[in-house]
Amino acid sequence: MVIWLFLLEICFLTPVYRVFPHSSVGYLKWKYPRIVYKVEEQHPKPIESSRDENGNVTEYTPVDITQPNPNNQEFDCLYLDMNGIVHPCSHPENKPAPETEEEMMREVFIYTERVVNMIRPRKLLMMAIDGVAPRAKMNQQRGRRFRSAQEAKEKEDSRQQHYREMEAQGHTYTDEQKDKRAWDSNAITPGTPFMDLLAQALRYWVARKMNQDDGWKNLQVIISDASVPGEGEHKIMDFIRRQRSQPSHNPNTEHVIYGLDADLIMLALATHEPNFRVLREDVFAQSDKQRKQNKGGRGPPQQPNSDQPAEPNPFIFLDVTTLREYLYFELKLPNMPFGYDLERAIDDWVFMIFFVGNDFLPHLPSLEIREGAIDTLLAIWKRCLPLMGGYLTKHGDVNLKRAQMIMDGLSSSEDEIFRRRKETEDRQDRNAKRRKMEQQKRDVELSNRGSQSTRAPLPSDRNMDASTESSSIGGVEYKSVDIKSNNDLIANRHKMRMANMNAADMLKAQMSGGFEMKSDGQVKQENQRLNETEEDNKRKHPEEDVPEDEQIPGVKVTKAEPEDEEQGEESSTQPSKPKVNPDGTVDQEDTVKLWEPGYRERYYRQKFNIDLSDVEQRRTIVHKYLEGLCWVLKYYYQGCPSWKWYYPYHYAPFAADFENIESLPIKFELGKPFRPFEQLMGVFPAASGVHIPRPFREYMTSHDSPILDFYPEDFNIDMNGKKMVWQAVPLLPFIDEERLTSALKTRYDDLSDDEKRRNERGCETLMISEEHPLYDQICKLYTKRKGNSRIELDLDKADSLAGYAEADADVIPGSTFYSPLSTLEDQPDVVDDRSIAVRYGFPEQTHPHKSTILKSFKGKPKQLSSYDIEKAKNGGDNNNNYRGGGHNQFRGNNSAVPSSRPPRPQFGSARPHRPPPSYIQGRPMGARPPPGQGVFSPSLANGARPRPPPPTMGMGRPRPPPPTGGYRGSYGGYAGAQRPPHGGYRG
């Protein structure tokens, strides 16, 4: 008994506190650098004969994707999380935004084609757009959209202020210039007209590619648009799980998924399909290139080549196969009392990642990914695993008795974690102050020399940390209140407004667009750009589709006068007023003070409005949070366990409060997803009401609205101990589903027919070319006058694609597919369409998803050397200049992303070979080569996988006769009729 207690005490010890990247993706790149490598792609070639009078090339030869993949690897299936494409195409960062929504569609086509060209899928392309999300996700969406609308309003106010100032100086502007507003990115939400246009445009574009591009003629394309419930990436994973449960599934299928969400790697691991890669844009490539250019060099500056389009960012692979190899050694423990199961160990690892951050729960106060929370949990898991008697999870279910040991281990370290966090923040603040004073001293010296106009650019390390402490000069003050319970947030809105003033005033400093209001009313333009909206920030940092506290700041804040100090009779009880500084930091006293004794009492009193002695209420909070952890794991492994469940608090409990959790019941009711308009009304602020049908808009603004309290113009934010304003918790009231749906039901009859169609649940679309072997079977669905009969796909002809197909009433094969982009001359109608589309249904899940590798899987040669494994065990890649700066994984070391997969020795080599002399030359003796370059001898390249032979595309099959029957005959009189309003065959 004494020995067991001693071992249990040992398992509660945690590793040394260190500083880590801010996001889970950044952490993986840092610790397991071999999972990242650059994608090789071919670009369109200029046609010399197309030069215009200025000598610029206007036409390019398209990429031939029937040729072997330049990455020396052929891929079967490509899955596109389309929201990761739509966002950067609709409001790009490095070029002017498209003027119209139809022009945005063209940009989506261009970007999507580039991704398809570099991957060249041989069997399947699936494009999934976010549909209605589970209620647990809608809470996060609501906060983001309210903040986005608030930012847009403040940017517009500052823009108009700029026009007034310039007009006062004699400048003139047209009404068109002054009335031009930025496009509202909140339109990228299921149920809006924009999303309906996107669905129509993608079907049109696929039909056009199948008629024009030989590389698409044997490709099956599935489109899951916004009318199909579910997040895009989770619809993709549901498809993979269902295919995987079929006897026809090939476990050696090569999968690639594109997207910006940080959880794609976890989702890929959860499928237990070993051959998986995550594709994403290397968003730091341009900044690295610009930094290198700024360093200067000999010779004249290089001139851009006008023959080539602007060089786009390269793409990188995150190789899940290699990550699994890393995890095999990372998670294997010696002398275990039970057998090692890599698949089960990976599931436990994924589950622990959810503790650190996910889109559905606030993370535990003691877990910050930048502080090494993942390694902390992993160390606890390793020490507790021998005592558990088995793994934490099984096929998506959590063993609560074993999870209790993890919580106990974490709770024993919470006090120390909070103290070390405070020490680190204080040290960073001191360093930031010192750097600021040194910079001010240099500025004064340069000013005294009169050399301000010619001074050199400051080094990149002048950028201050997120925790930089700035002086209060010019800071913006706005009010904060003690955080009450969620019921108080709704019931005492007026009281909170008085304490917090106007949220627009509160946030104006961070989004004022670069103007300073002087005391005399004069407006001074600062040398600062307009702030990015939250969606802009998401595109710039793809890891940002993770919990708010893991995001990287992208706002620059200008100075403004402090507000009045008098805030009414309650001001004396409120925390000190926060100030938003020019670097985006906020000066606010943290009244919880987690590093001081009594923090639990203060935390629950301020965050939940309860006393620590209220054991029953704390137990309820823990129960809901535990439900959330179990919900998230099931969501990733088995699909959505409940469309209705959500965590009803803004904050998480402490690990110390998780006591006797095995006795807490965990049950979920599946329910049904919201309808599209119900979600719009649940996540949109009144400022985005233009995207909502008119009969519902007045619910957002009318004083007679029964749900007016769902749409506050003013809302509190709580810094919650953070430094950056984007890290604040928006304290919005939670939506009461019953009140919302009851109010909307009374207005459904007032919707137009088109609005009613947009509010209905849709299904996936399957599209193929007439060259595809499945074409004849699909055509039979359209030869009956009364179609819509359901057929099961022929697995032999469908490349083992399982599922069901039925006729689409809006499809007339062999006719003209009208373009939904009628204003764009380069998007013509598809005349004599040689593609066909049907409604597609996923196959039934024959058995629950299991965390196992399927039989007949053929393993691949090992990619890691013993050096790679030891480096990962010793803390990862230390050459990437991590200083707690989050998304810095490639800065200062461009070789962190190898140009291609480097040759590697067979597994078991004791040490890597000495780099070739060409690399060593000019390098200090003993200096470490960058990861991915010069690590292994070229003589080891013999172990590389040979290039596979070009695939047989099945071309040249005679064209089948067009289908006959009711649908084609009924279309005969339509040729000269009015074109369909939404494109397609009927509109």
PDB file of C-alpha atoms in Angstrom, residues 508-684:
ATOM      1  CA  LYS A 508     -12.840  51.991 -30.475  1.00  0.00           C
ATOM      2  CA  ALA A 509      -9.187  52.291 -29.572  1.00  0.00           C
ATOM      3  CA  GLN A 510      -8.311  48.937 -31.074  1.00  0.00           C
ATOM      4  CA  MET A 511     -10.196  49.568 -34.298  1.00  0.00           C
ATOM      5  CA  SER A 512     -10.070  53.326 -34.749  1.00  0.00           C
ATOM      6  CA  GLY A 513      -8.081  52.999 -37.944  1.00  0.00           C
ATOM      7  CA  GLY A 514      -5.181  55.236 -37.063  1.00  0.00           C
ATOM      8  CA  PHE A 515      -6.677  58.505 -35.830  1.00  0.00           C
ATOM      9  CA  GLU A 516      -6.093  60.304 -32.561  1.00  0.00           C
ATOM     10  CA  MET A 517      -8.694  62.713 -31.182  1.00  0.00           C
ATOM     11  CA  LYS A 518      -7.006  65.658 -29.519  1.00  0.00           C
ATOM     12  CA  SER A 519      -8.511  67.599 -26.681  1.00  0.00           C
ATOM     13  CA  ASP A 520      -9.313  70.569 -28.906  1.00  0.00           C
ATOM     14  CA  GLY A 521     -11.320  68.391 -31.269  1.00  0.00           C
ATOM     15  CA  GLN A 522      -8.672  68.333 -33.953  1.00  0.00           C
ATOM     16  CA  VAL A 523      -8.132  65.000 -35.630  1.00  0.00           C
ATOM     17  CA  LYS A 524      -4.613  63.797 -36.157  1.00  0.00           C
ATOM     18  CA  GLN A 525      -3.818  60.979 -38.563  1.00  0.00           C
ATOM     19  CA  GLU A 526      -1.365  58.472 -37.150  1.00  0.00           C
ATOM     20  CA  ASN A 527       1.035  56.464 -39.233  1.00  0.00           C
ATOM     21  CA  GLN A 528      -0.904  53.270 -38.644  1.00  0.00           C
ATOM     22  CA  ARG A 529      -2.985  51.107 -40.893  1.00  0.00           C
ATOM     23  CA  LEU A 530      -6.615  50.244 -40.365  1.00  0.00           C
ATOM     24  CA  ASN A 531      -6.959  47.270 -38.135  1.00  0.00           C
ATOM     25  CA  GLU A 532      -7.615  43.876 -39.547  1.00  0.00           C
ATOM     26  CA  THR A 533     -10.927  42.312 -38.708  1.00  0.00           C
ATOM     27  CA  GLU A 534     -10.955  39.000 -36.905  1.00  0.00           C
ATOM     28  CA  GLU A 535     -11.529  37.164 -40.186  1.00  0.00           C
ATOM     29  CA  ASP A 536      -8.504  38.956 -41.693  1.00  0.00           C
ATOM     30  CA  ASN A 537      -6.495  37.782 -38.732  1.00  0.00           C
ATOM     31  CA  LYS A 538      -7.762  34.216 -39.241  1.00  0.00           C
ATOM     32  CA  ARG A 539      -6.460  34.150 -42.812  1.00  0.00           C
ATOM     33  CA  LYS A 540      -3.096  35.563 -41.855  1.00  0.00           C
ATOM     34  CA  HIS A 541      -2.623  32.989 -39.113  1.00  0.00           C
ATOM     35  CA  PRO A 542      -4.336  29.721 -40.062  1.00  0.00           C
ATOM     36  CA  GLU A 543      -3.767  28.280 -36.618  1.00  0.00           C
ATOM     37  CA  GLU A 544      -6.286  30.813 -35.415  1.00  0.00           C
ATOM     38  CA  ASP A 545      -9.276  28.538 -35.999  1.00  0.00           C
ATOM     39  CA  VAL A 546      -8.476  27.338 -32.520  1.00  0.00           C
ATOM     40  CA  PRO A 547      -9.607  28.707 -29.162  1.00  0.00           C
ATOM     41  CA  GLU A 548      -9.356  32.471 -28.739  1.00  0.00           C
ATOM     42  CA  ASP A 549      -6.483  32.393 -26.303  1.00  0.00           C
ATOM     43  CA  GLU A 550      -4.226  30.614 -28.815  1.00  0.00           C
ATOM     44  CA  GLN A 551      -4.541  33.256 -31.494  1.00  0.00           C
ATOM     45  CA  ILE A 552      -1.856  35.659 -32.548  1.00  0.00           C
ATOM     46  CA  PRO A 553      -2.693  39.356 -32.310  1.00  0.00           C
ATOM     47  CA  GLY A 554      -3.213  41.154 -35.585  1.00  0.00           C
ATOM     48  CA  VAL A 555      -4.469  44.524 -34.431  1.00  0.00           C
ATOM     49  CA  LYS A 556      -2.754  47.831 -34.069  1.00  0.00           C
ATOM     50  CA  VAL A 557      -4.428  50.221 -31.691  1.00  0.00           C
ATOM     51  CA  THR A 558      -4.246  53.987 -31.693  1.00  0.00           C
ATOM     52  CA  LYS A 559      -4.251  56.398 -28.834  1.00  0.00           C
ATOM     53  CA  ALA A 560      -7.327  58.118 -27.538  1.00  0.00           C
ATOM     54  CA  GLU A 561      -8.246  60.158 -24.520  1.00  0.00           C
ATOM     55  CA  PRO A 562      -9.240  58.391 -21.336  1.00  0.00           C
ATOM     56  CA  GLU A 563     -12.908  58.256 -20.537  1.00  0.00           C
ATOM     57  CA  ASP A 564     -14.423  60.000 -17.571  1.00  0.00           C
ATOM     58  CA  GLU A 565     -13.297  58.563 -14.302  1.00  0.00           C
ATOM     59  CA  GLU A 566     -16.693  58.718 -12.694  1.00  0.00           C
ATOM     60  CA  GLN A 567     -18.681  55.614 -13.414  1.00  0.00           C
ATOM     61  CA  GLY A 568     -21.435  55.824 -10.860  1.00  0.00           C
ATOM     62  CA  GLU A 569     -21.751  54.447  -7.420  1.00  0.00           C
ATOM     63  CA  GLU A 570     -20.383  51.017  -8.351  1.00  0.00           C
ATOM     64  CA  SER A 571     -17.069  52.267  -9.682  1.00  0.00           C
ATOM     65  CA  SER A 572     -15.315  51.779  -6.395  1.00  0.00           C
ATOM     66  CA  THR A 573     -15.978  48.030  -6.523  1.00  0.00           C
ATOM     67  CA  GLN A 574     -14.733  47.507 -10.054  1.00  0.00           C
ATOM     68  CA  PRO A 575     -11.238  46.491 -11.170  1.00  0.00           C
ATOM     69  CA  SER A 576      -8.925  49.184 -12.460  1.00  0.00           C
ATOM     70  CA  LYS A 577      -9.864  50.501 -15.886  1.00  0.00           C
ATOM     71  CA  PRO A 578      -8.036  48.739 -18.733  1.00  0.00           C
ATOM     72  CA  LYS A 579      -6.016  50.724 -21.234  1.00  0.00           C
ATOM     73  CA  VAL A 580      -5.482  49.622 -24.836  1.00  0.00           C
ATOM     74  CA  ASN A 581      -1.971  50.559 -25.891  1.00  0.00           C
ATOM     75  CA  PRO A 582      -0.654  51.147 -29.412  1.00  0.00           C
ATOM     76  CA  ASP A 583       0.821  47.644 -29.501  1.00  0.00           C
ATOM     77  CA  GLY A 584      -2.559  46.054 -28.740  1.00  0.00           C
ATOM     78  CA  THR A 585      -1.813  45.230 -25.118  1.00  0.00           C
ATOM     79  CA  VAL A 586      -4.236  46.088 -22.356  1.00  0.00           C
ATOM     80  CA  ASP A 587      -3.246  47.438 -18.949  1.00  0.00           C
ATOM     81  CA  GLN A 588      -5.722  46.028 -16.472  1.00  0.00           C
ATOM     82  CA  GLU A 589      -5.334  44.833 -12.948  1.00  0.00           C
ATOM     83  CA  ASP A 590      -5.959  41.126 -12.676  1.00  0.00           C
ATOM     84  CA  THR A 591      -8.193  40.998  -9.623  1.00  0.00           C
ATOM     85  CA  VAL A 592      -8.276  37.195  -9.481  1.00  0.00           C
ATOM     86  CA  LYS A 593      -4.499  36.926  -8.996  1.00  0.00           C
ATOM     87  CA  LEU A 594      -4.097  33.222  -9.579  1.00  0.00           C
ATOM     88  CA  TRP A 595      -0.563  33.367  -8.204  1.00  0.00           C
ATOM     89  CA  GLU A 596      -1.681  34.457  -4.722  1.00  0.00           C
ATOM     90  CA  PRO A 597      -3.409  32.398  -2.016  1.00  0.00           C
ATOM     91  CA  GLY A 598      -7.184  32.525  -2.098  1.00  0.00           C
ATOM     92  CA  TYR A 599      -7.349  32.577  -5.897  1.00  0.00           C
ATOM     93  CA  ARG A 600     -10.045  29.899  -6.053  1.00  0.00           C
ATOM     94  CA  GLU A 601     -12.401  31.945  -3.882  1.00  0.00           C
ATOM     95  CA  ARG A 602     -11.792  35.050  -5.979  1.00  0.00           C
ATOM     96  CA  TYR A 603     -12.135  33.142  -9.268  1.00  0.00           C
ATOM     97  CA  TYR A 604     -15.511  31.597  -8.521  1.00  0.00           C
ATOM     98  CA  ARG A 605     -16.860  34.774  -6.997  1.00  0.00           C
ATOM     99  CA  GLN A 606     -15.889  36.932  -9.985  1.00  0.00           C
ATOM    100  CA  LYS A 607     -16.355  34.494 -12.854  1.00  0.00           C
ATOM    101  CA  PHE A 608     -19.378  32.484 -11.711  1.00  0.00           C
ATOM    102  CA  ASN A 609     -20.882  34.720  -9.004  1.00  0.00           C
ATOM    103  CA  ILE A 610     -20.785  31.888  -6.475  1.00  0.00           C
ATOM    104  CA  ASP A 611     -18.840  31.201  -3.306  1.00  0.00           C
ATOM    105  CA  LEU A 612     -16.221  28.510  -3.140  1.00  0.00           C
ATOM    106  CA  SER A 613     -18.282  26.949  -0.384  1.00  0.00           C
ATOM    107  CA  ASP A 614     -21.124  26.335  -2.850  1.00  0.00           C
ATOM    108  CA  VAL A 615     -20.059  22.761  -3.512  1.00  0.00           C
ATOM    109  CA  GLU A 616     -23.242  21.825  -5.358  1.00  0.00           C
ATOM    110  CA  GLN A 617     -22.902  24.625  -7.909  1.00  0.00           C
ATOM    111  CA  ARG A 618     -19.225  23.880  -8.474  1.00  0.00           C
ATOM    112  CA  ARG A 619     -20.166  20.246  -8.979  1.00  0.00           C
ATOM    113  CA  THR A 620     -22.654  21.290 -11.655  1.00  0.00           C
ATOM    114  CA  ILE A 621     -19.985  23.319 -13.456  1.00  0.00           C
ATOM    115  CA  VAL A 622     -17.557  20.399 -13.356  1.00  0.00           C
ATOM    116  CA  HIS A 623     -20.269  18.040 -14.610  1.00  0.00           C
ATOM    117  CA  LYS A 624     -21.005  20.270 -17.608  1.00  0.00           C
ATOM    118  CA  TYR A 625     -17.319  20.632 -18.408  1.00  0.00           C
ATOM    119  CA  LEU A 626     -16.774  16.889 -18.148  1.00  0.00           C
ATOM    120  CA  GLU A 627     -19.717  16.382 -20.488  1.00  0.00           C
ATOM    121  CA  GLY A 628     -17.970  18.761 -22.857  1.00  0.00           C
ATOM    122  CA  LEU A 629     -14.727  16.776 -22.871  1.00  0.00           C
ATOM    123  CA  CYS A 630     -16.643  13.573 -23.581  1.00  0.00           C
ATOM    124  CA  TRP A 631     -18.746  15.344 -26.232  1.00  0.00           C
ATOM    125  CA  VAL A 632     -15.652  16.598 -28.067  1.00  0.00           C
ATOM    126  CA  LEU A 633     -14.000  13.180 -28.128  1.00  0.00           C
ATOM    127  CA  LYS A 634     -17.135  11.494 -29.459  1.00  0.00           C
ATOM    128  CA  TYR A 635     -17.532  14.259 -32.031  1.00  0.00           C
ATOM    129  CA  TYR A 636     -14.076  13.521 -33.397  1.00  0.00           C
ATOM    130  CA  TYR A 637     -14.377   9.741 -33.369  1.00  0.00           C
ATOM    131  CA  GLN A 638     -18.031   8.832 -33.937  1.00  0.00           C
ATOM    132  CA  GLY A 639     -19.693  11.986 -35.231  1.00  0.00           C
ATOM    133  CA  CYS A 640     -21.854  14.542 -33.458  1.00  0.00           C
ATOM    134  CA  PRO A 641     -23.309  12.927 -30.281  1.00  0.00           C
ATOM    135  CA  SER A 642     -25.761  15.778 -29.703  1.00  0.00           C
ATOM    136  CA  TRP A 643     -26.735  18.744 -31.846  1.00  0.00           C
ATOM    137  CA  LYS A 644     -28.246  20.509 -28.836  1.00  0.00           C
ATOM    138  CA  TRP A 645     -25.568  20.203 -26.164  1.00  0.00           C
ATOM    139  CA  TYR A 646     -23.386  23.185 -25.260  1.00  0.00           C
ATOM    140  CA  TYR A 647     -21.284  24.360 -22.330  1.00  0.00           C
ATOM    141  CA  PRO A 648     -23.376  27.056 -20.612  1.00  0.00           C
ATOM    142  CA  TYR A 649     -20.543  29.042 -19.004  1.00  0.00           C
ATOM    143  CA  HIS A 650     -17.873  31.451 -20.199  1.00  0.00           C
ATOM    144  CA  TYR A 651     -15.133  29.988 -18.000  1.00  0.00           C
ATOM    145  CA  ALA A 652     -13.724  26.602 -17.016  1.00  0.00           C
ATOM    146  CA  PRO A 653     -13.349  25.161 -13.518  1.00  0.00           C
ATOM    147  CA  PHE A 654     -10.020  24.291 -11.924  1.00  0.00           C
ATOM    148  CA  ALA A 655      -8.538  20.828 -12.199  1.00  0.00           C
ATOM    149  CA  ALA A 656      -8.746  20.601  -8.410  1.00  0.00           C
ATOM    150  CA  ASP A 657     -12.539  20.689  -8.658  1.00  0.00           C
ATOM    151  CA  PHE A 658     -12.705  17.433 -10.625  1.00  0.00           C
ATOM    152  CA  GLU A 659     -13.410  15.084  -7.750  1.00  0.00           C
ATOM    153  CA  ASN A 660     -15.070  11.677  -7.947  1.00  0.00           C
ATOM    154  CA  ILE A 661     -15.950  12.265 -11.606  1.00  0.00           C
ATOM    155  CA  GLU A 662     -16.602   8.584 -12.152  1.00  0.00           C
ATOM    156  CA  SER A 663     -19.958   9.044 -10.418  1.00  0.00           C
ATOM    157  CA  LEU A 664     -21.114  11.745 -12.845  1.00  0.00           C
ATOM    158  CA  PRO A 665     -23.485  10.435 -15.542  1.00  0.00           C
ATOM    159  CA  ILE A 666     -22.562  11.232 -19.151  1.00  0.00           C
ATOM    160  CA  LYS A 667     -25.493  10.969 -21.544  1.00  0.00           C
ATOM    161  CA  PHE A 668     -26.287  12.774 -24.776  1.00  0.00           C
ATOM    162  CA  GLU A 669     -29.472  13.176 -26.768  1.00  0.00           C
ATOM    163  CA  LEU A 670     -28.790  13.407 -30.502  1.00  0.00           C
ATOM    164  CA  GLY A 671     -31.583  15.833 -31.404  1.00  0.00           C
ATOM    165  CA  LYS A 672     -31.671  17.703 -34.697  1.00  0.00           C
ATOM    166  CA  PRO A 673     -29.533  20.530 -36.065  1.00  0.00           C
ATOM    167  CA  PHE A 674     -30.836  24.068 -36.311  1.00  0.00           C
ATOM    168  CA  ARG A 675     -32.317  25.162 -39.596  1.00  0.00           C
ATOM    169  CA  PRO A 676     -30.093  27.638 -41.498  1.00  0.00           C
ATOM    170  CA  PHE A 677     -32.114  30.739 -40.592  1.00  0.00           C
ATOM    171  CA  GLU A 678     -32.263  29.656 -36.960  1.00  0.00           C
ATOM    172  CA  GLN A 679     -28.478  29.539 -36.869  1.00  0.00           C
ATOM    173  CA  LEU A 680     -28.244  32.946 -38.550  1.00  0.00           C
ATOM    174  CA  MET A 681     -30.506  34.402 -35.892  1.00  0.00           C
ATOM    175  CA  GLY A 682     -28.468  32.628 -33.227  1.00  0.00           C
ATOM    176  CA  VAL A 683     -25.002  33.869 -34.227  1.00  0.00           C
ATOM    177  CA  PHE A 684     -25.530  37.166 -36.075  1.00  0.00           C
TER     178      PHE A 684
END
